[in-house]
Amino acid sequence: MNDNDDEPGFDGGGYDAEDWSRLKPFTGAVATLEDVRNRLAIFALGDTRGGRPIDMDLPQPVIWWEDDGEVAAVAVQAEAHDSEDGETMEVLGLVLPDGGGAVALLEDVDLVDDSDPVWRRLVTEAIGDETGEDEED
């Protein structure tokens, strides 16, 4: 895979509140392990049935309600999968401001606009150490 901007895939580089929209989503298919290896997708689920893409606009800023509190992220992958018990899980592949990837359930995130002040603050706090600046209001 080359570094051409027209190539699909998540680049692993971080983002700030102004350039998140350059993240490339994985849409139109259910991701495979090969897609994850090629950095085209964040996750691939192999122990579920009936996997299908969720129809939503991606990339999408979100606030993820993780155990440690609120985390700013951008959803770049959205899939629904059925468990053996027939329960449907709606799963998102997230890119964090530092460029890392994470997986979350749709029910554990709030979809927000990039103008959301909480999301913007969380992004800035997550990357603030990299700039050497601490912003305070």
Coordinates of N, CA, C and O in Angstrom, one line a residue:
M1 N 0.8 -1.2 0.0 CA 0.0 0.0 0.0 C 0.9 1.2 0.0 O 1.8 1.3 0.7
N2 N 0.6 2.2 -0.8 CA 1.4 3.4 -0.8 C 0.8 4.5 0.0 O -0.3 4.4 0.6
D3 N 1.4 5.7 0.1 CA 1.0 6.8 0.9 C 0.2 7.8 0.1 O -0.1 8.9 0.6
N4 N -0.3 7.4 -1.0 CA -1.1 8.3 -1.8 C -2.4 8.7 -1.1 O -3.1 7.8 -0.6
D5 N -2.8 9.9 -1.0 CA -4.0 10.4 -0.3 C -5.3 9.8 -0.9 O -6.3 9.8 -0.2
D6 N -5.2 9.3 -2.1 CA -6.4 8.7 -2.8 C -6.6 7.3 -2.3 O -7.7 6.7 -2.6
E7 N -5.6 6.7 -1.7 CA -5.8 5.3 -1.2 C -6.7 5.2 0.0 O -6.6 6.1 0.8
P8 N -7.5 4.2 0.1 CA -8.3 4.0 1.2 C -7.5 3.6 2.4 O -6.4 3.2 2.3
G9 N -8.0 3.7 3.6 CA -7.3 3.2 4.8 C -7.1 4.3 5.8 O -7.0 5.5 5.5
F10 N -6.9 3.8 7.0 CA -6.7 4.8 8.1 C -5.2 4.9 8.2 O -4.4 3.9 8.2
D11 N -4.7 6.2 8.3 CA -3.3 6.4 8.2 C -2.5 6.3 9.5 O -1.3 6.3 9.5
G12 N -3.2 6.1 10.6 CA -2.5 6.0 11.9 C -1.9 7.3 12.4 O -1.4 7.3 13.5
G13 N -2.0 8.3 11.7 CA -1.6 9.6 12.2 C -2.7 10.2 13.0 O -3.9 10.0 12.7
G14 N -2.4 11.0 13.9 CA -3.4 11.7 14.8 C -4.2 12.8 14.0 O -4.0 13.0 12.8
Y15 N -5.0 13.5 14.7 CA -5.8 14.6 14.1 C -6.1 15.6 15.2 O -5.9 15.3 16.4
D16 N -6.5 16.7 14.7 CA -7.0 17.7 15.7 C -8.4 18.1 15.3 O -9.0 17.5 14.4
A17 N -9.0 19.0 16.0 CA -10.4 19.4 15.8 C -10.7 20.0 14.5 O -11.9 20.1 14.1
E18 N -9.6 20.3 13.7 CA -9.8 21.0 12.4 C -9.6 20.0 11.3 O -10.1 20.2 10.2
D19 N -8.8 18.9 11.4 CA -8.5 18.1 10.3 C -8.9 16.7 10.4 O -8.5 15.8 9.6
W20 N -9.9 16.4 11.3 CA -10.4 15.0 11.5 C -11.1 14.5 10.2 O -11.1 13.3 10.0
S21 N -11.6 15.3 9.4 CA -12.5 14.9 8.3 C -11.6 14.2 7.2 O -12.2 13.6 6.3
R22 N -10.3 14.3 7.2 CA -9.4 13.6 6.3 C -9.4 12.1 6.5 O -8.9 11.4 5.7
L23 N -9.8 11.7 7.7 CA -9.8 10.2 8.0 C -10.7 9.5 7.0 O -11.8 9.9 6.7
K24 N -10.1 8.4 6.5 CA -10.8 7.6 5.5 C -11.7 6.5 6.1 O -11.2 5.7 6.8
P25 N -13.0 6.5 5.8 CA -13.8 5.5 6.4 C -13.8 4.2 5.7 O -13.4 4.1 4.6
F26 N -14.2 3.1 6.4 CA -14.3 1.8 5.8 C -15.8 1.6 5.7 O -16.5 1.4 6.7
T27 N -16.4 1.6 4.5 CA -17.8 1.5 4.3 C -18.2 0.5 3.2 O -17.3 0.1 2.4
G28 N -19.4 0.1 3.2 CA -19.9 -0.7 2.1 C -19.7 -2.2 2.2 O -20.1 -2.9 1.3
A29 N -19.0 -2.6 3.2 CA -18.7 -4.0 3.4 C -18.4 -4.3 4.8 O -18.2 -3.4 5.6
V30 N -18.4 -5.6 5.2 CA -18.0 -6.1 6.5 C -16.5 -6.3 6.4 O -16.0 -7.0 5.5
A31 N -15.8 -5.8 7.4 CA -14.3 -5.9 7.3 C -13.8 -7.3 7.6 O -14.4 -8.1 8.4
T32 N -12.8 -7.7 6.9 CA -12.1 -9.0 7.1 C -10.8 -8.7 7.9 O -10.3 -7.6 8.0
L33 N -10.2 -9.8 8.3 CA -8.9 -9.7 9.0 C -7.9 -9.1 8.1 O -7.0 -8.3 8.5
E34 N -8.0 -9.4 6.8 CA -7.0 -8.8 5.8 C -7.2 -7.3 5.7 O -6.2 -6.6 5.6
D35 N -8.5 -6.8 5.8 CA -8.7 -5.4 5.8 C -8.0 -4.7 7.0 O -7.5 -3.6 6.9
V36 N -8.1 -5.4 8.2 CA -7.5 -4.8 9.4 C -5.9 -4.8 9.2 O -5.2 -3.9 9.5
R37 N -5.4 -5.9 8.7 CA -3.9 -6.1 8.5 C -3.4 -5.0 7.5 O -2.3 -4.5 7.7
N38 N -4.2 -4.7 6.5 CA -3.9 -3.6 5.5 C -4.2 -2.2 6.0 O -4.1 -1.3 5.2
R39 N -4.7 -2.1 7.2 CA -5.0 -0.8 7.8 C -6.2 -0.1 7.1 O -6.2 1.1 7.0
L40 N -7.0 -0.9 6.5 CA -8.2 -0.3 5.8 C -9.4 -0.2 6.8 O -10.3 0.6 6.6
A41 N -9.4 -1.1 7.8 CA -10.4 -1.1 8.8 C -9.8 -1.2 10.2 O -8.7 -1.6 10.4
I42 N -10.6 -0.9 11.2 CA -10.1 -0.9 12.6 C -10.3 -2.3 13.2 O -9.5 -2.8 14.0
F43 N -11.4 -3.0 12.9 CA -11.7 -4.3 13.5 C -12.3 -5.2 12.4 O -12.9 -4.8 11.4
A44 N -12.3 -6.5 12.8 CA -13.0 -7.6 12.0 C -13.5 -8.6 13.1 O -12.7 -9.0 13.9
L45 N -14.8 -8.9 13.0 CA -15.4 -9.8 14.0 C -15.6 -11.1 13.3 O -16.2 -11.2 12.3
G46 N -15.0 -12.2 13.9 CA -15.1 -13.5 13.2 C -16.1 -14.5 13.9 O -16.4 -15.5 13.4
D47 N -16.5 -14.1 15.2 CA -17.3 -15.1 15.9 C -18.8 -14.6 16.0 O -19.5 -14.9 17.0
T48 N -19.3 -13.9 15.0 CA -20.6 -13.4 14.9 C -21.3 -13.9 13.6 O -20.6 -14.4 12.7
R49 N -22.6 -13.6 13.5 CA -23.3 -14.0 12.3 C -24.0 -12.8 11.7 O -24.2 -11.8 12.4
G50 N -24.2 -12.8 10.4 CA -25.1 -11.8 9.8 C -24.4 -10.4 9.8 O -25.2 -9.4 9.9
G51 N -23.1 -10.3 9.8 CA -22.5 -9.0 9.8 C -22.9 -8.2 8.6 O -23.1 -8.7 7.5
R52 N -23.1 -6.9 8.8 CA -23.6 -6.0 7.8 C -23.1 -4.6 8.2 O -23.1 -4.2 9.3
P53 N -22.8 -3.7 7.2 CA -22.5 -2.3 7.4 C -23.7 -1.6 8.0 O -24.8 -1.9 7.6
I54 N -23.4 -0.7 8.9 CA -24.5 0.2 9.3 C -24.5 1.5 8.4 O -23.4 2.0 8.2
D55 N -25.6 1.9 8.0 CA -25.7 3.0 7.1 C -25.7 4.3 7.9 O -26.6 4.7 8.6
M56 N -24.5 4.9 8.0 CA -24.3 6.2 8.7 C -23.2 6.9 8.0 O -22.3 6.3 7.3
D57 N -23.2 8.2 8.1 CA -22.2 9.1 7.5 C -20.9 8.9 8.3 O -20.9 9.0 9.5
L58 N -19.8 8.6 7.6 CA -18.5 8.4 8.2 C -17.5 9.2 7.4 O -17.7 9.3 6.2
P59 N -16.5 9.7 7.9 CA -16.2 9.7 9.4 C -17.1 10.6 10.2 O -17.7 11.5 9.6
Q60 N -17.3 10.2 11.4 CA -18.3 10.9 12.3 C -17.6 11.1 13.7 O -17.2 10.2 14.4
P61 N -17.5 12.4 14.1 CA -17.0 12.7 15.5 C -18.0 12.1 16.5 O -19.2 12.1 16.4
V62 N -17.4 11.5 17.5 CA -18.1 10.9 18.6 C -17.5 11.2 20.0 O -16.3 11.5 20.0
I63 N -18.3 11.2 21.0 CA -17.7 11.1 22.4 C -18.0 9.7 22.9 O -19.2 9.3 23.0
W64 N -16.9 9.0 23.2 CA -17.0 7.6 23.7 C -17.0 7.7 25.2 O -16.1 8.2 25.8
W65 N -18.0 7.0 25.8 CA -18.1 6.9 27.2 C -17.4 5.6 27.7 O -18.0 4.6 27.8
E66 N -16.1 5.8 27.9 CA -15.2 4.7 28.3 C -15.2 4.6 29.8 O -15.7 5.5 30.5
D67 N -14.7 3.5 30.3 CA -14.6 3.3 31.8 C -13.9 4.5 32.5 O -14.3 4.9 33.6
D68 N -12.9 5.1 31.9 CA -12.2 6.2 32.5 C -12.8 7.5 32.2 O -12.2 8.5 32.6
G69 N -13.9 7.6 31.6 CA -14.6 8.9 31.3 C -14.8 9.1 29.8 O -14.8 8.2 29.0
E70 N -15.0 10.4 29.5 CA -15.3 10.7 28.1 C -14.0 10.8 27.3 O -13.0 11.3 27.7
V71 N -14.1 10.2 26.0 CA -13.0 10.2 25.1 C -13.4 10.7 23.8 O -14.5 10.2 23.3
A72 N -12.7 11.7 23.2 CA -13.0 12.1 21.9 C -12.5 11.1 20.9 O -11.4 10.6 21.0
A73 N -13.3 10.9 19.8 CA -12.9 9.9 18.8 C -13.6 10.3 17.5 O -14.5 11.1 17.5
V74 N -13.2 9.6 16.4 CA -13.9 9.7 15.1 C -14.2 8.3 14.7 O -13.3 7.5 14.5
A75 N -15.5 8.0 14.5 CA -15.9 6.7 14.0 C -15.6 6.7 12.5 O -16.0 7.6 11.7
V76 N -14.9 5.6 12.1 CA -14.6 5.4 10.6 C -15.1 4.1 10.1 O -14.9 3.8 8.9
Q77 N -15.7 3.3 11.0 CA -16.2 2.0 10.6 C -17.5 1.7 11.5 O -17.5 2.0 12.7
A78 N -18.5 1.2 10.9 CA -19.8 0.9 11.6 C -20.4 -0.4 11.1 O -20.7 -0.4 9.9
E79 N -20.5 -1.4 11.9 CA -21.1 -2.7 11.5 C -22.0 -3.2 12.6 O -21.9 -2.9 13.8
A80 N -23.1 -3.9 12.1 CA -24.0 -4.6 13.0 C -23.7 -6.1 12.9 O -23.5 -6.6 11.7
H81 N -23.6 -6.8 14.0 CA -23.4 -8.2 14.0 C -24.3 -8.9 15.0 O -24.7 -8.4 16.0
D82 N -24.8 -10.1 14.6 CA -25.6 -10.9 15.5 C -24.9 -11.9 16.2 O -24.0 -12.6 15.7
S83 N -25.1 -12.1 17.5 CA -24.5 -13.1 18.3 C -25.2 -14.4 18.2 O -26.3 -14.5 17.6
E84 N -24.6 -15.5 18.8 CA -25.3 -16.8 18.7 C -26.6 -16.8 19.4 O -27.5 -17.6 19.1
D85 N -26.8 -15.8 20.4 CA -28.1 -15.7 21.1 C -29.1 -14.9 20.3 O -30.2 -14.6 20.8
G86 N -28.7 -14.4 19.1 CA -29.6 -13.6 18.3 C -29.7 -12.1 18.7 O -30.5 -11.4 18.1
E87 N -28.8 -11.7 19.6 CA -28.7 -10.3 19.9 C -27.9 -9.6 18.9 O -26.9 -10.1 18.4
T88 N -28.3 -8.3 18.5 CA -27.5 -7.5 17.6 C -26.6 -6.5 18.3 O -27.1 -5.8 19.2
M89 N -25.4 -6.6 17.9 CA -24.4 -5.6 18.4 C -24.1 -4.6 17.3 O -23.8 -5.0 16.2
E90 N -24.2 -3.3 17.6 CA -23.8 -2.3 16.7 C -22.4 -1.8 17.1 O -22.3 -1.3 18.2
V91 N -21.4 -2.0 16.3 CA -20.0 -1.8 16.7 C -19.4 -0.8 15.8 O -19.6 -0.7 14.6
L92 N -18.6 0.1 16.4 CA -17.9 1.2 15.7 C -16.4 1.0 15.8 O -15.9 0.6 16.9
G93 N -15.7 1.3 14.7 CA -14.2 1.4 14.7 C -13.9 2.8 14.9 O -14.4 3.7 14.1
L94 N -13.1 3.2 15.9 CA -12.8 4.6 16.2 C -11.3 4.8 16.0 O -10.5 4.0 16.2
V95 N -11.0 6.1 15.6 CA -9.7 6.6 15.5 C -9.6 7.7 16.6 O -10.4 8.6 16.7
L96 N -8.6 7.5 17.5 CA -8.4 8.5 18.6 C -7.5 9.6 18.1 O -6.8 9.5 17.1
P97 N -7.6 10.8 18.8 CA -6.8 11.9 18.4 C -5.3 11.6 18.2 O -4.6 12.3 17.4
D98 N -4.7 10.7 19.0 CA -3.3 10.4 18.9 C -3.0 9.4 17.7 O -1.9 9.0 17.5
G99 N -4.1 9.0 17.0 CA -3.9 8.1 15.9 C -4.2 6.6 16.2 O -4.2 5.8 15.3
G100 N -4.4 6.3 17.5 CA -4.7 5.0 17.8 C -6.1 4.5 17.4 O -6.9 5.4 17.2
G101 N -6.3 3.2 17.4 CA -7.6 2.7 17.1 C -8.3 2.1 18.3 O -7.6 1.7 19.2
A102 N -9.6 2.1 18.3 CA -10.4 1.5 19.4 C -11.7 1.0 18.8 O -12.1 1.4 17.7
V103 N -12.3 0.1 19.5 CA -13.6 -0.5 19.1 C -14.6 -0.2 20.3 O -14.3 -0.4 21.5
A104 N -15.8 0.3 19.9 CA -16.8 0.6 20.9 C -18.2 0.2 20.4 O -18.4 0.1 19.1
L105 N -19.1 0.0 21.3 CA -20.5 -0.3 20.9 C -21.1 1.1 20.6 O -20.8 2.1 21.3
L106 N -22.0 1.1 19.6 CA -22.7 2.3 19.3 C -23.4 2.9 20.5 O -23.5 4.1 20.7
E107 N -23.9 2.0 21.4 CA -24.7 2.5 22.5 C -23.8 3.2 23.5 O -24.3 3.9 24.4
D108 N -22.4 3.1 23.4 CA -21.5 3.7 24.3 C -20.9 5.0 23.8 O -19.9 5.5 24.4
V109 N -21.5 5.5 22.7 CA -21.0 6.8 22.2 C -22.1 7.8 21.9 O -23.3 7.3 21.8
D110 N -21.8 9.0 22.0 CA -22.7 10.1 21.5 C -22.2 10.6 20.2 O -21.0 11.0 20.1
L111 N -23.0 10.6 19.2 CA -22.7 11.2 17.9 C -22.8 12.7 18.1 O -23.8 13.2 18.6
V112 N -21.7 13.4 17.7 CA -21.7 14.9 17.8 C -21.2 15.5 16.6 O -20.8 14.9 15.6
D113 N -21.4 16.8 16.5 CA -20.9 17.6 15.4 C -19.5 18.1 15.8 O -19.2 18.2 17.0
D114 N -18.6 18.4 14.8 CA -17.3 18.8 15.1 C -17.2 20.2 15.8 O -16.2 20.6 16.3
S115 N -18.4 20.9 15.9 CA -18.4 22.1 16.6 C -18.8 21.9 18.1 O -18.8 22.9 18.9
D116 N -19.1 20.7 18.5 CA -19.4 20.4 19.9 C -18.3 20.8 20.8 O -17.1 20.3 20.7
P117 N -18.5 21.7 21.8 CA -17.4 22.2 22.6 C -16.8 21.1 23.5 O -15.6 21.2 23.7
V118 N -17.5 20.1 23.9 CA -16.9 19.1 24.7 C -16.0 18.2 23.9 O -14.9 17.9 24.3
W119 N -16.4 17.8 22.7 CA -15.6 17.1 21.8 C -14.3 17.8 21.4 O -13.2 17.3 21.5
R120 N -14.5 19.1 21.1 CA -13.3 19.9 20.8 C -12.3 20.0 21.9 O -11.1 19.9 21.8
R121 N -12.8 20.2 23.1 CA -12.0 20.2 24.3 C -11.3 18.9 24.6 O -10.1 18.9 24.8
L122 N -12.0 17.8 24.4 CA -11.4 16.5 24.6 C -10.3 16.2 23.6 O -9.3 15.6 23.9
V123 N -10.5 16.6 22.3 CA -9.5 16.4 21.3 C -8.3 17.2 21.7 O -7.1 16.7 21.6
T124 N -8.5 18.5 22.0 CA -7.3 19.4 22.4 C -6.6 18.8 23.6 O -5.3 18.8 23.6
E125 N -7.3 18.3 24.6 CA -6.6 17.8 25.8 C -5.8 16.5 25.4 O -4.7 16.3 25.9
A126 N -6.4 15.7 24.5 CA -5.7 14.5 24.1 C -4.4 14.7 23.4 O -3.5 13.9 23.5
I127 N -4.3 15.8 22.6 CA -3.1 16.0 21.8 C -2.3 17.2 22.4 O -1.2 17.5 21.8
G128 N -2.8 17.8 23.4 CA -2.1 19.0 24.0 C -0.7 18.8 24.3 O 0.2 19.6 24.1
D129 N -0.4 17.6 24.9 CA 1.0 17.3 25.3 C 2.0 17.2 24.1 O 3.1 17.5 24.3
E130 N 1.5 16.9 22.9 CA 2.3 16.7 21.8 C 2.8 18.1 21.3 O 3.9 18.2 20.7
T131 N 2.0 19.1 21.5 CA 2.4 20.4 21.0 C 3.3 21.2 22.0 O 3.9 22.2 21.7
G132 N 3.3 20.6 23.3 CA 4.1 21.3 24.3 C 3.3 22.5 24.9 O 3.8 23.2 25.7
E133 N 2.1 22.6 24.5 CA 1.3 23.7 25.0 C 0.1 23.2 25.9 O -0.5 22.2 25.5
D134 N -0.2 23.8 27.0 CA -1.3 23.5 27.8 C -2.3 24.7 27.6 O -2.0 25.8 28.1
E135 N -3.4 24.4 27.0 CA -4.4 25.5 26.8 C -5.3 25.5 28.0 O -5.9 24.4 28.4
E136 N -5.6 26.6 28.6 CA -6.5 26.8 29.6 C -7.4 27.9 29.3 O -7.0 29.0 28.8
D137 N -8.7 27.7 29.6 CA -9.7 28.8 29.4 C -9.9 29.7 30.6 O -9.8 29.3 31.7

